[in-house]
Each structure stands twice: as C-alpha cells, then as structure tokens.
Amino acid sequence: MSVVEHVREMAAAGLHSNVRLLSGLLLTMSGNNPELFSPSQKYQLLVYHADSLFHDKEYRNAVSKYTMALQQKKALSKTSKVRPSTGNAASTPQSQCLPSEIEVKYKMAECYTMLKQDKDAIAILDGIPSRQRTPKINMMLANLYKKAGQERSSVTSYKEVLRQCPLALDAILVKGAEVASMTINIIQSIPNLDWLSVWIKAYAFVHTGDNTRAINTICSLEKKSLLRDNVDLLGSLADLYFRAGDNKNSILKFEQAQMLDPYLIKGMDVYGYLLAREGRLEDVENLGCRLFNISDQHAEPWVVSGCHSFYSKRYSRALYLGAKAIQLNSNSVQALLLKGAALRNMGRVQEAIIHFREAIRLAPCRLDCYEGLIECYLASNSIREAMVMANNVYKTLGANAQTLTLLATVCLEDPVTQEKAKTLLDKALTQRPDYIKAVVKKAELLSREQKYEDGIALLRNALANQSDCVLHRILGDFLVAVNEYQEAMDQYSIALSLDPNDQKSLEGLQKMEKEESPTDATQEEDVDDMEGSGEEGDLEGSDSEAAQWADQEQCGLIHVVL
C-alpha cells in the first residue's frame, strides 16, 4: 500500500488532523522533488489536504488548495490524452480512486458560501455541465439563485432537484406550488403518503400569503393521529398564527413545540420577539441563555438577546446583536427586522430602510416587514411613499384585517384621509373584532374626536376575551378623560401587571396617585395641627435619628464591601 493510499484511508476514517499533517509534509516533498509522486497522486494529496482544511473551517486556504487540485487535474487530463497508457498496474487503481472533480467544485462552492462570496459560488457551480450536476449541487444553486433574486433560475434548479428526488420537501417549502406538481404526480405510487398532498397544499397557501387557509389545512394534518405532536408542523402553525396577527395562539404553539423538543432553535427568534412585545423580558432572557447553550452559531439566540435589549431600550446593544445574527445568517428576516428597528429608534432612518427592504425581498408575504418600512417613511415625514407602499401591500396581500389596519395607519397621518381611515378600521374590526392593532388605531381616532364613551365601549368589548397591556392602558386614559379615576388606576395597574416595563402605564398611575382627594387633604391638615405637640416632636426626632443611623450603617456596609 502506497503512502497516498494511507492518506486516503485516513481521510475516509475521518482522521482530518492526521491527514492535514501528513499530506502537508508529502506536498512539500513533492514540491522539492516533482518526480516523487505521479500527477494523479499529487492531485489526490491536494484534495485530501484541502478537505482537512475545510474541516478546520479554514475556507480561504481550502479554496486555494482546491484550485491547485483542479489545475493539477486539468494537467493530468491533458497528459492522459497525449500519452497512451503504459500498462502500469499500479496506476490503474489510483486512477479509479481519484476524487471526483465535481465534488471538488462543490466543496469550493461551500467554501465560497461560508466566506459570503455567493457570486463566486454560483460561478463555480454554473461551470458544471447540467447533466453532471447532482441533486445537492442543484439544491445549492437553487438556494444561491434565490438569495441573489434570480427567481427564474432558482425555480429551474428546484425543479431539477425534484426531478431527481421527488420527495425533496425542502425544495417544495421554498417554492411551493411552482414546483410541487412534480411531487404530486408520484404520490399515488408510494404507500403511506396520502397525507403529503394535503401538506403540499398547505405550503402552497403559505406561499400565496393565504394564512387563514394555510392554518386550517395544517391544523387538519396536525389533528391526524400519525402526525400529532410533530415539531415541524407546530412550528409552522406558530409562524402562521404570528403572520396572521394572532400572537396568543402563536406563543401557545411555540411553547408546545419547545416542550416536545427542548433543543429546538428554528422559529425561536420569532417566539422571543413575541415574548418581548408582551413585556415578558425575564422569559426572553431565559430563552436566550438556553439557546446560547444549544448553539451560538445560529442567528436565533442573538436575535432573542437583541429583542431583550431592544425592549429594554438599549438600542445600541440591540443593533450589535442584530448585526451579529445577520453575520451568521444573512437570510434571517427577524435579524434584519431587529437591526432595522434599532437603527430607526436611533434616528438612522435611511439605514433602517435598507434593512426593511431586504427583509421584504426575503419574505414578501410577511406584513411586519412592510410595517417596519412604513414606520420609517412616517418617521421621516415621507407620507406619500408610505401611502404608496400601504396601497401596494393592500393590493398584493388582499383586504384582510391586517392590511386594512396598515393602510388606515397611514391615512391617519393625513387630515384629508381621516374619514377613509375610519372606514378602513371599521372594515378591519368587522372581520376581526379582537385584532389589537385595529382596536388601538380606532381608539386613537375616537380620542382625536373626543368620543371617549365610544372608545371605552370599544376597548371593553376588545378586552372581553383577551388581556393586553396596551388596551388596558388606553382604557385607563379614556377613563381619566371621563373622570373615572379609580377605575383608571385599576386599568393602569392591570397594564403594569402584564408589562412592568410599560412606561406610559406607570406615568398614568403615578399621575393618578398624585391627585389628592378631599379626604386626604383633611387628614394632612390634622397631621399639621399635631406637629406642635412635644410628644410628636420626640417621635419625629426619634425617626430622624433612626434614619440617620440607618444611613450611616448602610454607608459603613458599602465601605466594607468596597
């Protein structure tokens, strides 16, 4: 057995560090004595050495060695064409065991993607003739084309994947109905796949933005005994409820999925965002710690920690964490939204707009991406651009409670379109009386019109079947306007119990507590009358001395600690 064959066996056994060391020594020897190894042996050594570098995540160095290997293979091919076979028995097994040139190019493309050089990855894979492309090459090409915005090329490559492997479900997830027909045609011929047509139908609805029908279809699958408690289905349901604006059910499904799989990472960024929005910052912090213990090489834990910082009003830290998440996964929509929101709140609106636009490109059916962009337009007084975007969303995603509310939000910014806003909000609330964003905007409109009784009725109705911090706080504001101070305090207290960090509720409660009732004023006068008595004076002196002693003791403790 030759030394190159020993290297090959170690590579097959996964002894990468050993391969790297030995192949490096042999390549140096070959450089000093070109006749030491045959061209095919040198090609093998270069490939095995590059593979070991790839395993050590030294991608740039690996690309360099793969390139040298391909040049060696090219020279080897020319030599074999010019020079006839010598009949050397030893060369025959070597030629049979040569690493695949196609595999080398795929590994190079993987290196380029890890280095964020997608154009170079596409170029190297495009150079492989179509007939020689394996399913994994077509899948990588499809994903790269999609990321680059080359939709037609990506669809072609996904179809090629499904032609070779009809049950490659991830290809269907990415492109839905455009490629699903290739799988549906073979379902009848395979046993135990009667559920797959329903699954494909569900994700076709997802791709068209029809969240309601997608939810209903996946629920019908999830209820089937054989697919009950499937983590992927629960995660999809949670994401769809989130897109539909049903945060309560979204959180519920995420919690179910997390209980079934304690190591679940996918979708946890959205879950963390929802918890942060509800003011459950301690839960968000715990979730972030748990995810970091699972893996810090995914975007999700960084996004969750970023959400904690954002809702704690630490926008610079949220910006850093969002950027770190994007560095790990440039396709993370939630990371782009986090960074965009942090930039917007820091006054860097134009930079925020870039991130929201990229999020829209990656997830054109997610309304929250458009909401972020429209908020940026409104923050920069670009009402016209906001109106154009809101109308496009309304036409693209259809007239549902969310799109109607988004359009109404922009209309509320212009006095000329106030009536239109009112009509849109009424339509939204007719479709979904419990949709919180629509209720909030309708309450804002009623407040402007000083129709406080109507606002109170609206908010009480919305709170009949749900409890939300913002709704309780706004109800408190309305009750103050009609002099219902005690109940207003109750509403502010409920709001703070739901979100202890809600500053507006805290300000409202403090303002109410400062309002003095006549009884309190009388009691204060009685106390003032008693201040002249000696006994009271002694008591006051005693309290003052105790307070002074306590302060001194506390200072002493601080000095001791220091």
Coordinates of C-alpha atoms in Angstrom, one line a residue:
M1 CA 0.0 0.0 0.0
S2 CA 1.4 3.4 -1.0
V3 CA 1.6 6.4 1.3
V4 CA -1.1 8.2 -0.8
E5 CA -3.4 5.2 -0.2
H6 CA -2.7 5.5 3.6
V7 CA -3.7 9.2 3.4
R8 CA -6.9 8.2 1.5
E9 CA -7.8 5.7 4.2
M10 CA -7.3 8.2 7.0
A11 CA -9.5 10.7 5.2
A12 CA -12.2 8.1 4.8
A13 CA -11.9 7.3 8.5
G14 CA -12.4 11.0 9.4
L15 CA -8.8 11.5 10.8
H16 CA -8.7 15.0 9.5
S17 CA -5.9 16.4 11.7
N18 CA -3.7 13.4 10.7
V19 CA -4.5 13.8 7.0
R20 CA -3.6 17.5 7.2
L21 CA -0.3 16.9 8.9
L22 CA 0.9 14.0 6.6
S23 CA -0.4 15.4 3.3
G24 CA 1.2 18.8 4.1
L25 CA 4.6 17.1 4.6
L26 CA 4.1 15.0 1.4
L27 CA 3.2 18.0 -0.7
T28 CA 6.3 19.8 0.5
M29 CA 8.4 16.8 -0.5
S30 CA 6.7 16.8 -3.9
G31 CA 7.5 20.4 -4.4
N32 CA 11.1 19.8 -3.7
N33 CA 11.2 16.7 -5.9
P34 CA 8.5 16.8 -8.7
E35 CA 9.3 13.2 -9.7
L36 CA 8.5 11.8 -6.2
F37 CA 4.7 11.4 -6.9
S38 CA 2.8 10.9 -10.1
P39 CA 0.4 13.7 -11.3
S40 CA -2.6 11.6 -10.1
Q41 CA -1.1 11.1 -6.6
K42 CA -0.3 14.8 -6.3
Y43 CA -3.9 15.6 -7.3
Q44 CA -5.2 13.3 -4.5
L45 CA -2.9 14.8 -1.9
L46 CA -4.1 18.3 -2.8
V47 CA -7.7 17.3 -2.5
Y48 CA -7.3 15.4 0.8
H49 CA -5.3 18.3 2.2
A50 CA -8.0 20.8 1.1
D51 CA -10.7 18.6 2.7
S52 CA -8.8 18.7 6.1
L53 CA -8.6 22.5 5.8
F54 CA -12.3 22.6 5.1
H55 CA -13.0 20.5 8.2
D56 CA -10.9 23.0 10.3
K57 CA -13.0 25.9 8.8
E58 CA -10.0 27.4 7.1
Y59 CA -12.1 28.1 4.0
R60 CA -9.9 30.6 2.2
N61 CA -6.9 28.3 2.5
A62 CA -9.1 25.3 1.4
V63 CA -10.2 27.2 -1.8
S64 CA -6.6 27.8 -2.6
K65 CA -5.7 24.1 -2.4
Y66 CA -8.9 23.0 -4.2
T67 CA -7.9 25.4 -7.0
M68 CA -4.4 23.9 -7.2
A69 CA -6.0 20.4 -7.3
L70 CA -8.3 21.4 -10.2
Q71 CA -5.3 22.8 -12.1
Q72 CA -3.4 19.5 -11.4
K73 CA -6.4 17.5 -12.6
K74 CA -6.6 19.6 -15.8
A75 CA -2.9 19.0 -16.5
L76 CA -3.4 15.3 -15.7
S77 CA -6.3 15.1 -18.2
K78 CA -4.1 16.7 -20.9
T79 CA -1.3 14.3 -20.2
S80 CA -3.5 11.2 -20.4
K81 CA -4.8 12.3 -23.8
V82 CA -1.3 12.9 -25.2
R83 CA 0.4 10.0 -23.6
P84 CA -1.0 6.5 -24.2
S85 CA -1.4 4.1 -21.2
T86 CA 1.9 2.4 -20.2
G87 CA 0.0 -0.6 -18.8
N88 CA 1.5 0.1 -15.4
A89 CA -0.6 -2.0 -13.0
A90 CA 0.0 0.4 -10.1
S91 CA -1.6 3.3 -12.0
T92 CA -4.9 1.6 -12.6
P93 CA -6.2 1.5 -9.1
Q94 CA -5.0 5.1 -8.5
S95 CA -7.0 6.4 -11.5
Q96 CA -10.0 4.5 -10.3
C97 CA -9.8 6.1 -6.8
L98 CA -9.3 9.7 -7.9
P99 CA -11.6 12.2 -6.0
S100 CA -14.4 13.4 -8.2
E101 CA -13.7 16.8 -9.9
I102 CA -17.4 17.6 -9.5
E103 CA -17.2 17.0 -5.7
V104 CA -14.1 19.3 -5.5
K105 CA -16.1 22.1 -7.2
Y106 CA -19.0 21.6 -4.8
K107 CA -16.6 21.8 -1.9
M108 CA -15.2 25.0 -3.3
A109 CA -18.7 26.4 -3.6
E110 CA -19.3 25.5 0.0
C111 CA -16.2 27.5 1.0
Y112 CA -17.3 30.5 -1.0
T113 CA -20.7 30.5 0.7
M114 CA -19.0 30.3 4.1
L115 CA -16.9 33.3 3.0
K116 CA -20.1 35.2 1.9
Q117 CA -18.8 35.1 -1.7
D118 CA -22.1 33.9 -3.3
K119 CA -21.2 35.2 -6.8
D120 CA -18.0 33.0 -6.8
A121 CA -20.1 30.1 -5.5
I122 CA -22.6 30.5 -8.3
A123 CA -19.8 30.9 -10.9
I124 CA -18.1 27.6 -9.9
L125 CA -21.3 25.6 -9.9
D126 CA -22.5 27.1 -13.1
G127 CA -19.3 25.8 -14.7
I128 CA -20.5 22.2 -14.1
P129 CA -22.4 20.9 -17.1
S130 CA -26.2 20.4 -16.4
R131 CA -26.1 16.7 -16.9
Q132 CA -23.3 16.2 -14.4
R133 CA -25.0 18.2 -11.6
T134 CA -26.0 16.1 -8.7
P135 CA -29.2 16.8 -6.6
K136 CA -27.1 18.6 -3.9
I137 CA -25.4 20.8 -6.5
N138 CA -28.8 21.8 -8.0
M139 CA -30.2 22.5 -4.5
M140 CA -27.2 24.7 -3.6
L141 CA -27.6 26.5 -6.9
A142 CA -31.3 27.0 -6.4
N143 CA -30.8 28.5 -2.9
L144 CA -28.0 30.8 -4.2
Y145 CA -30.1 31.9 -7.2
K146 CA -33.0 32.7 -4.8
K147 CA -30.8 34.6 -2.5
A148 CA -29.4 36.6 -5.4
G149 CA -33.0 37.4 -6.6
Q150 CA -32.7 35.3 -9.7
E151 CA -36.2 33.7 -9.4
R152 CA -36.5 32.0 -12.8
S153 CA -33.1 30.3 -12.4
S154 CA -33.9 29.2 -8.9
V155 CA -37.3 27.6 -9.9
T156 CA -35.5 25.7 -12.7
S157 CA -32.9 24.4 -10.3
Y158 CA -35.6 23.4 -7.7
K159 CA -37.5 21.5 -10.4
E160 CA -34.3 19.7 -11.3
V161 CA -33.9 18.7 -7.7
L162 CA -37.4 17.3 -7.6
R163 CA -37.0 15.5 -10.9
Q164 CA -34.1 13.6 -9.4
C165 CA -35.5 13.3 -5.9
P166 CA -39.3 13.8 -5.9
L167 CA -39.6 13.8 -2.1
A168 CA -37.2 16.6 -1.5
L169 CA -39.7 18.5 0.6
D170 CA -37.5 21.5 1.4
A171 CA -37.5 22.4 -2.3
I172 CA -41.3 22.5 -2.1
L173 CA -41.2 24.6 1.1
V174 CA -39.1 27.2 -0.7
K175 CA -41.1 27.4 -3.9
G176 CA -44.5 25.9 -3.2
A177 CA -46.9 25.3 -6.0
E178 CA -44.4 26.3 -8.7
V179 CA -42.5 23.0 -8.2
A180 CA -45.0 20.9 -6.2
S181 CA -46.7 19.3 -9.2
M182 CA -43.6 17.2 -9.8
T183 CA -44.1 15.5 -6.5
I184 CA -47.9 15.2 -6.6
N185 CA -47.6 13.0 -9.7
I186 CA -45.8 10.2 -7.9
I187 CA -47.6 10.3 -4.5
Q188 CA -50.2 7.6 -5.6
S189 CA -47.5 5.1 -6.4
I190 CA -45.9 5.3 -2.9
P191 CA -47.6 3.8 0.2
N192 CA -48.2 5.8 3.4
L193 CA -48.0 9.2 1.6
D194 CA -51.7 10.0 1.4
W195 CA -51.1 13.0 3.8
L196 CA -48.4 14.5 1.6
S197 CA -50.9 16.1 -0.9
V198 CA -52.5 18.0 2.0
W199 CA -49.1 19.0 3.3
I200 CA -48.1 20.4 -0.2
K201 CA -51.5 22.2 -0.4
A202 CA -50.9 23.8 3.0
Y203 CA -47.5 25.3 1.9
A204 CA -48.9 26.4 -1.4
F205 CA -51.3 28.6 0.7
V206 CA -48.3 29.8 2.7
H207 CA -46.5 31.0 -0.5
T208 CA -49.6 32.9 -1.7
G209 CA -49.9 34.6 1.7
D210 CA -53.3 33.0 2.4
N211 CA -52.5 32.5 6.1
T212 CA -56.1 31.5 7.2
R213 CA -56.4 28.6 4.7
A214 CA -52.8 27.5 5.5
I215 CA -53.6 27.4 9.2
N216 CA -56.8 25.4 8.6
T217 CA -55.0 22.9 6.3
I218 CA -52.1 22.4 8.7
C219 CA -54.5 22.0 11.6
S220 CA -56.3 19.2 9.8
L221 CA -52.9 17.5 9.3
E222 CA -51.8 18.0 12.9
K223 CA -55.0 16.5 14.2
K224 CA -54.4 13.3 12.4
S225 CA -53.1 10.7 14.9
L226 CA -49.9 9.8 12.9
L227 CA -48.8 13.4 12.6
R228 CA -49.9 14.7 16.0
D229 CA -47.2 16.4 18.0
N230 CA -44.9 16.9 15.0
V231 CA -42.5 19.7 15.9
D232 CA -42.2 21.0 12.3
L233 CA -45.9 21.3 11.9
L234 CA -46.3 23.0 15.3
G235 CA -43.5 25.4 14.3
S236 CA -45.2 26.2 11.0
L237 CA -48.5 26.7 12.8
A238 CA -46.9 29.1 15.3
D239 CA -45.3 31.1 12.4
L240 CA -48.6 31.3 10.5
Y241 CA -50.5 32.5 13.6
F242 CA -47.8 35.1 14.0
R243 CA -48.2 36.2 10.4
A244 CA -51.9 36.4 10.8
G245 CA -51.5 38.6 13.9
D246 CA -52.8 36.0 16.3
N247 CA -49.9 36.3 18.8
K248 CA -51.7 34.4 21.6
N249 CA -52.0 31.2 19.6
S250 CA -48.6 31.7 18.1
I251 CA -47.0 31.7 21.5
L252 CA -49.0 28.7 22.5
K253 CA -47.8 26.7 19.5
F254 CA -44.2 27.7 20.1
E255 CA -44.5 26.6 23.7
Q256 CA -45.9 23.2 22.6
A257 CA -43.1 22.7 20.1
Q258 CA -40.5 23.7 22.6
M259 CA -41.8 21.2 25.2
L260 CA -41.6 18.4 22.6
D261 CA -38.1 19.4 21.5
P262 CA -36.1 21.2 24.2
Y263 CA -33.2 21.7 21.7
L264 CA -35.4 23.4 19.1
I265 CA -33.8 26.5 17.6
K266 CA -35.8 27.2 14.4
G267 CA -38.5 29.8 15.0
M268 CA -37.3 30.7 18.5
D269 CA -36.3 34.2 17.3
V270 CA -40.0 34.9 16.5
Y271 CA -41.0 33.4 19.8
G272 CA -38.5 35.6 21.7
Y273 CA -39.8 38.7 19.8
L274 CA -43.4 37.9 20.8
L275 CA -42.5 37.4 24.5
A276 CA -40.5 40.7 24.4
R277 CA -43.5 42.5 23.0
E278 CA -45.7 41.2 25.8
G279 CA -43.2 42.6 28.3
R280 CA -42.0 39.1 29.5
L281 CA -38.4 40.2 29.5
E282 CA -37.3 37.7 32.1
D283 CA -38.7 34.8 30.0
V284 CA -36.9 36.3 27.0
E285 CA -33.6 36.4 28.9
N286 CA -34.0 32.8 30.0
L287 CA -34.8 31.7 26.4
G288 CA -31.7 33.5 25.1
C289 CA -29.5 31.7 27.7
R290 CA -31.0 28.4 26.8
L291 CA -30.5 28.9 23.1
F292 CA -26.8 30.0 23.5
N293 CA -26.2 26.8 25.5
I294 CA -27.6 24.8 22.5
S295 CA -25.6 26.7 19.8
D296 CA -24.1 30.2 19.4
Q297 CA -23.5 29.5 15.7
H298 CA -27.2 30.2 14.8
A299 CA -28.8 33.6 14.4
E300 CA -31.7 32.8 16.7
P301 CA -30.1 33.2 20.1
W302 CA -28.5 36.5 19.1
V303 CA -31.9 37.8 17.8
V304 CA -33.6 36.8 21.1
S305 CA -31.0 38.6 23.2
G306 CA -31.3 41.5 20.8
C307 CA -35.1 41.6 21.4
H308 CA -34.4 41.7 25.2
S309 CA -32.1 44.7 24.7
F310 CA -34.4 46.5 22.3
Y311 CA -37.4 46.3 24.6
S312 CA -35.1 47.4 27.5
K313 CA -34.4 50.5 25.4
R314 CA -30.8 49.5 24.9
Y315 CA -30.8 50.2 21.1
S316 CA -27.0 50.2 20.6
R317 CA -26.7 46.7 22.0
A318 CA -29.7 45.5 20.1
L319 CA -28.1 46.9 16.9
Y320 CA -24.9 45.0 17.6
L321 CA -26.7 41.7 18.4
G322 CA -28.8 42.1 15.2
A323 CA -25.7 42.6 13.1
K324 CA -24.1 39.5 14.7
A325 CA -27.2 37.5 13.8
I326 CA -27.0 38.7 10.2
Q327 CA -23.4 37.8 10.1
L328 CA -24.3 34.2 11.0
N329 CA -27.3 34.1 8.7
S330 CA -27.8 36.8 6.1
N331 CA -31.2 35.3 5.3
S332 CA -32.6 35.8 8.9
V333 CA -35.6 38.0 8.4
Q334 CA -36.0 38.5 12.1
A335 CA -32.4 39.7 12.5
L336 CA -32.9 42.2 9.7
L337 CA -36.1 43.5 11.3
L338 CA -34.4 43.8 14.7
K339 CA -31.5 45.7 13.3
G340 CA -33.8 47.9 11.2
A341 CA -35.9 48.7 14.2
A342 CA -32.8 49.6 16.3
L343 CA -31.5 51.8 13.6
R344 CA -34.9 53.6 13.3
N345 CA -35.1 54.2 17.0
M346 CA -31.5 55.6 17.0
G347 CA -32.6 58.1 14.3
R348 CA -30.7 56.4 11.4
V349 CA -33.8 56.0 9.3
Q350 CA -32.2 55.7 5.9
E351 CA -30.0 52.8 7.1
A352 CA -33.1 51.2 8.6
I353 CA -35.0 51.5 5.3
I354 CA -32.3 49.4 3.6
H355 CA -32.7 46.6 6.1
F356 CA -36.5 46.5 5.9
R357 CA -36.4 46.4 2.1
E358 CA -34.0 43.4 2.3
A359 CA -36.5 41.7 4.7
I360 CA -39.3 42.3 2.3
R361 CA -37.3 40.8 -0.5
L362 CA -36.6 37.7 1.5
A363 CA -40.2 37.4 2.9
P364 CA -42.6 39.2 0.6
C365 CA -45.7 37.7 2.4
R366 CA -44.7 38.9 5.9
L367 CA -46.7 42.0 6.8
D368 CA -44.3 43.0 9.7
C369 CA -41.6 43.7 7.1
Y370 CA -43.8 46.2 5.4
E371 CA -44.9 47.7 8.7
G372 CA -41.3 48.4 9.6
L373 CA -40.6 50.1 6.3
I374 CA -43.8 52.2 6.5
E375 CA -42.9 53.3 10.1
C376 CA -39.6 54.6 8.7
Y377 CA -41.4 56.5 6.0
L378 CA -43.7 58.1 8.5
A379 CA -40.8 58.9 10.9
S380 CA -39.1 60.8 8.0
N381 CA -42.5 62.5 7.1
S382 CA -42.5 60.7 3.7
I383 CA -46.3 60.2 3.9
R384 CA -46.6 59.8 0.1
E385 CA -44.1 56.9 0.0
A386 CA -45.8 55.3 3.0
M387 CA -49.2 55.6 1.2
V388 CA -47.9 54.1 -2.0
M389 CA -46.4 51.2 0.0
A390 CA -49.5 50.6 2.1
N391 CA -51.7 50.5 -1.0
N392 CA -49.3 48.0 -2.7
V393 CA -49.5 45.8 0.3
Y394 CA -53.3 46.1 0.4
K395 CA -53.5 45.0 -3.3
T396 CA -50.8 42.3 -3.1
L397 CA -51.8 40.5 0.2
G398 CA -55.5 41.2 -0.1
A399 CA -58.1 43.0 2.0
N400 CA -57.7 41.4 5.4
A401 CA -57.8 43.0 8.9
Q402 CA -54.0 43.5 8.9
T403 CA -53.7 45.2 5.5
L404 CA -56.8 47.3 6.2
T405 CA -55.3 48.5 9.5
L406 CA -51.9 49.2 8.0
L407 CA -53.5 51.3 5.3
A408 CA -55.6 53.1 7.9
T409 CA -52.5 53.8 10.0
V410 CA -51.0 55.8 7.1
C411 CA -54.4 57.5 6.4
L412 CA -54.5 58.7 10.0
E413 CA -51.3 60.8 9.3
D414 CA -53.1 63.0 6.8
P415 CA -56.1 65.1 7.9
V416 CA -57.6 64.8 4.4
T417 CA -57.9 61.0 4.7
Q418 CA -59.3 60.7 8.3
E419 CA -62.7 59.5 7.1
K420 CA -61.1 56.9 4.9
A421 CA -59.1 55.7 7.9
K422 CA -62.3 55.4 9.9
T423 CA -63.9 53.3 7.1
L424 CA -60.9 51.0 6.8
L425 CA -60.7 50.4 10.5
D426 CA -64.5 49.6 10.7
K427 CA -64.0 47.0 7.9
A428 CA -61.0 45.6 9.8
L429 CA -62.9 45.3 13.0
T430 CA -65.9 43.7 11.2
Q431 CA -63.6 41.0 10.0
R432 CA -61.7 40.6 13.3
P433 CA -63.2 42.4 16.3
D434 CA -60.3 41.2 18.5
Y435 CA -57.5 42.4 16.3
I436 CA -55.5 44.6 18.7
K437 CA -53.8 46.9 16.2
A438 CA -57.1 47.8 14.7
V439 CA -58.6 48.4 18.1
V440 CA -55.7 50.7 19.1
K441 CA -55.9 52.7 15.9
K442 CA -59.7 53.1 16.2
A443 CA -59.3 54.2 19.8
E444 CA -56.7 56.8 18.6
L445 CA -59.2 58.1 16.1
L446 CA -62.0 58.3 18.7
S447 CA -59.7 60.1 21.1
R448 CA -59.0 62.7 18.5
E449 CA -62.7 63.2 18.1
Q450 CA -63.1 63.2 21.9
K451 CA -65.6 60.4 21.7
Y452 CA -64.5 58.9 24.9
E453 CA -67.6 56.9 25.8
D454 CA -67.5 55.2 22.4
G455 CA -63.8 54.5 22.9
I456 CA -64.5 52.9 26.3
A457 CA -67.2 50.7 24.8
L458 CA -64.8 49.6 22.0
L459 CA -62.0 48.8 24.5
R460 CA -64.2 46.9 26.9
N461 CA -65.5 44.8 24.1
A462 CA -62.0 44.0 22.9
L463 CA -60.9 43.1 26.4
A464 CA -63.8 40.8 27.0
N465 CA -61.9 37.8 25.6
Q466 CA -58.3 38.8 25.9
S467 CA -56.0 40.8 28.1
D468 CA -53.4 43.2 26.6
C469 CA -51.2 45.8 28.3
V470 CA -51.7 48.5 25.6
L471 CA -55.5 48.1 25.6
H472 CA -55.7 48.3 29.4
R473 CA -53.5 51.4 29.4
I474 CA -55.6 53.2 26.7
L475 CA -58.8 52.3 28.5
G476 CA -57.2 53.9 31.6
D477 CA -56.5 57.1 29.6
F478 CA -60.1 57.2 28.3
L479 CA -61.5 56.7 31.9
V480 CA -59.4 59.6 33.1
A481 CA -61.0 61.7 30.4
V482 CA -64.5 61.0 31.8
N483 CA -63.3 61.4 35.4
E484 CA -63.5 57.7 36.3
Y485 CA -60.2 58.0 38.3
Q486 CA -60.5 54.9 40.5
E487 CA -61.2 52.5 37.6
A488 CA -58.5 54.3 35.5
M489 CA -56.0 53.4 38.3
D490 CA -57.2 49.8 38.2
Q491 CA -56.6 49.7 34.4
Y492 CA -53.1 51.1 34.7
S493 CA -52.3 48.6 37.5
I494 CA -53.5 45.7 35.3
A495 CA -51.4 47.0 32.4
L496 CA -48.3 47.1 34.6
S497 CA -49.0 43.6 35.9
L498 CA -48.9 42.4 32.2
D499 CA -45.9 44.5 31.3
P500 CA -43.9 46.0 34.3
N501 CA -41.7 48.0 31.9
D502 CA -44.6 49.9 30.2
Q503 CA -43.6 53.5 30.9
K504 CA -46.8 55.1 29.8
S505 CA -48.9 53.0 32.2
L506 CA -46.5 53.8 35.0
E507 CA -46.7 57.5 34.3
G508 CA -50.5 57.3 34.2
L509 CA -50.7 55.5 37.5
Q510 CA -48.3 57.9 39.2
K511 CA -50.3 60.9 37.9
M512 CA -53.4 59.4 39.4
E513 CA -51.7 58.7 42.7
K514 CA -50.7 62.4 42.9
E515 CA -54.3 63.5 42.5
E516 CA -55.4 64.3 46.1
S517 CA -58.9 63.6 47.2
P518 CA -60.6 66.0 49.7
T519 CA -60.3 63.3 52.5
D520 CA -56.6 63.1 52.0
A521 CA -56.3 66.9 52.3
T522 CA -58.2 66.9 55.5
Q523 CA -56.1 64.2 57.0
E524 CA -52.9 66.2 56.1
E525 CA -54.3 69.3 57.9
D526 CA -54.9 67.2 61.1
V527 CA -51.4 66.0 61.0
D528 CA -50.1 69.5 60.6
D529 CA -52.0 70.6 63.7
M530 CA -50.3 67.8 65.7
E531 CA -46.8 68.8 64.8
G532 CA -46.7 71.4 67.6
S533 CA -47.0 68.8 70.4
G534 CA -43.9 67.7 72.3
E535 CA -44.7 64.0 72.1
E536 CA -45.0 64.2 68.3
G537 CA -41.8 66.2 68.2
D538 CA -40.0 63.5 70.2
L539 CA -41.3 60.9 67.8
E540 CA -40.1 62.9 64.8
G541 CA -36.7 63.3 66.4
S542 CA -36.6 59.6 67.1
D543 CA -37.5 58.8 63.4
S544 CA -34.8 61.2 62.2
E545 CA -32.1 59.7 64.4
A546 CA -33.1 56.2 63.3
A547 CA -33.0 57.2 59.7
Q548 CA -29.6 58.8 60.2
W549 CA -28.3 55.7 61.9
A550 CA -29.6 53.5 59.1
D551 CA -27.9 55.7 56.5
Q552 CA -24.6 55.6 58.4
E553 CA -24.8 51.8 58.8
Q554 CA -25.5 51.4 55.1
C555 CA -22.5 53.6 54.2
G556 CA -20.4 51.5 56.5
L557 CA -21.5 48.4 54.8
I558 CA -20.7 49.9 51.4
H559 CA -17.2 50.7 52.6
V560 CA -16.7 47.2 53.9
V561 CA -17.8 45.7 50.6
L562 CA -15.5 48.0 48.7

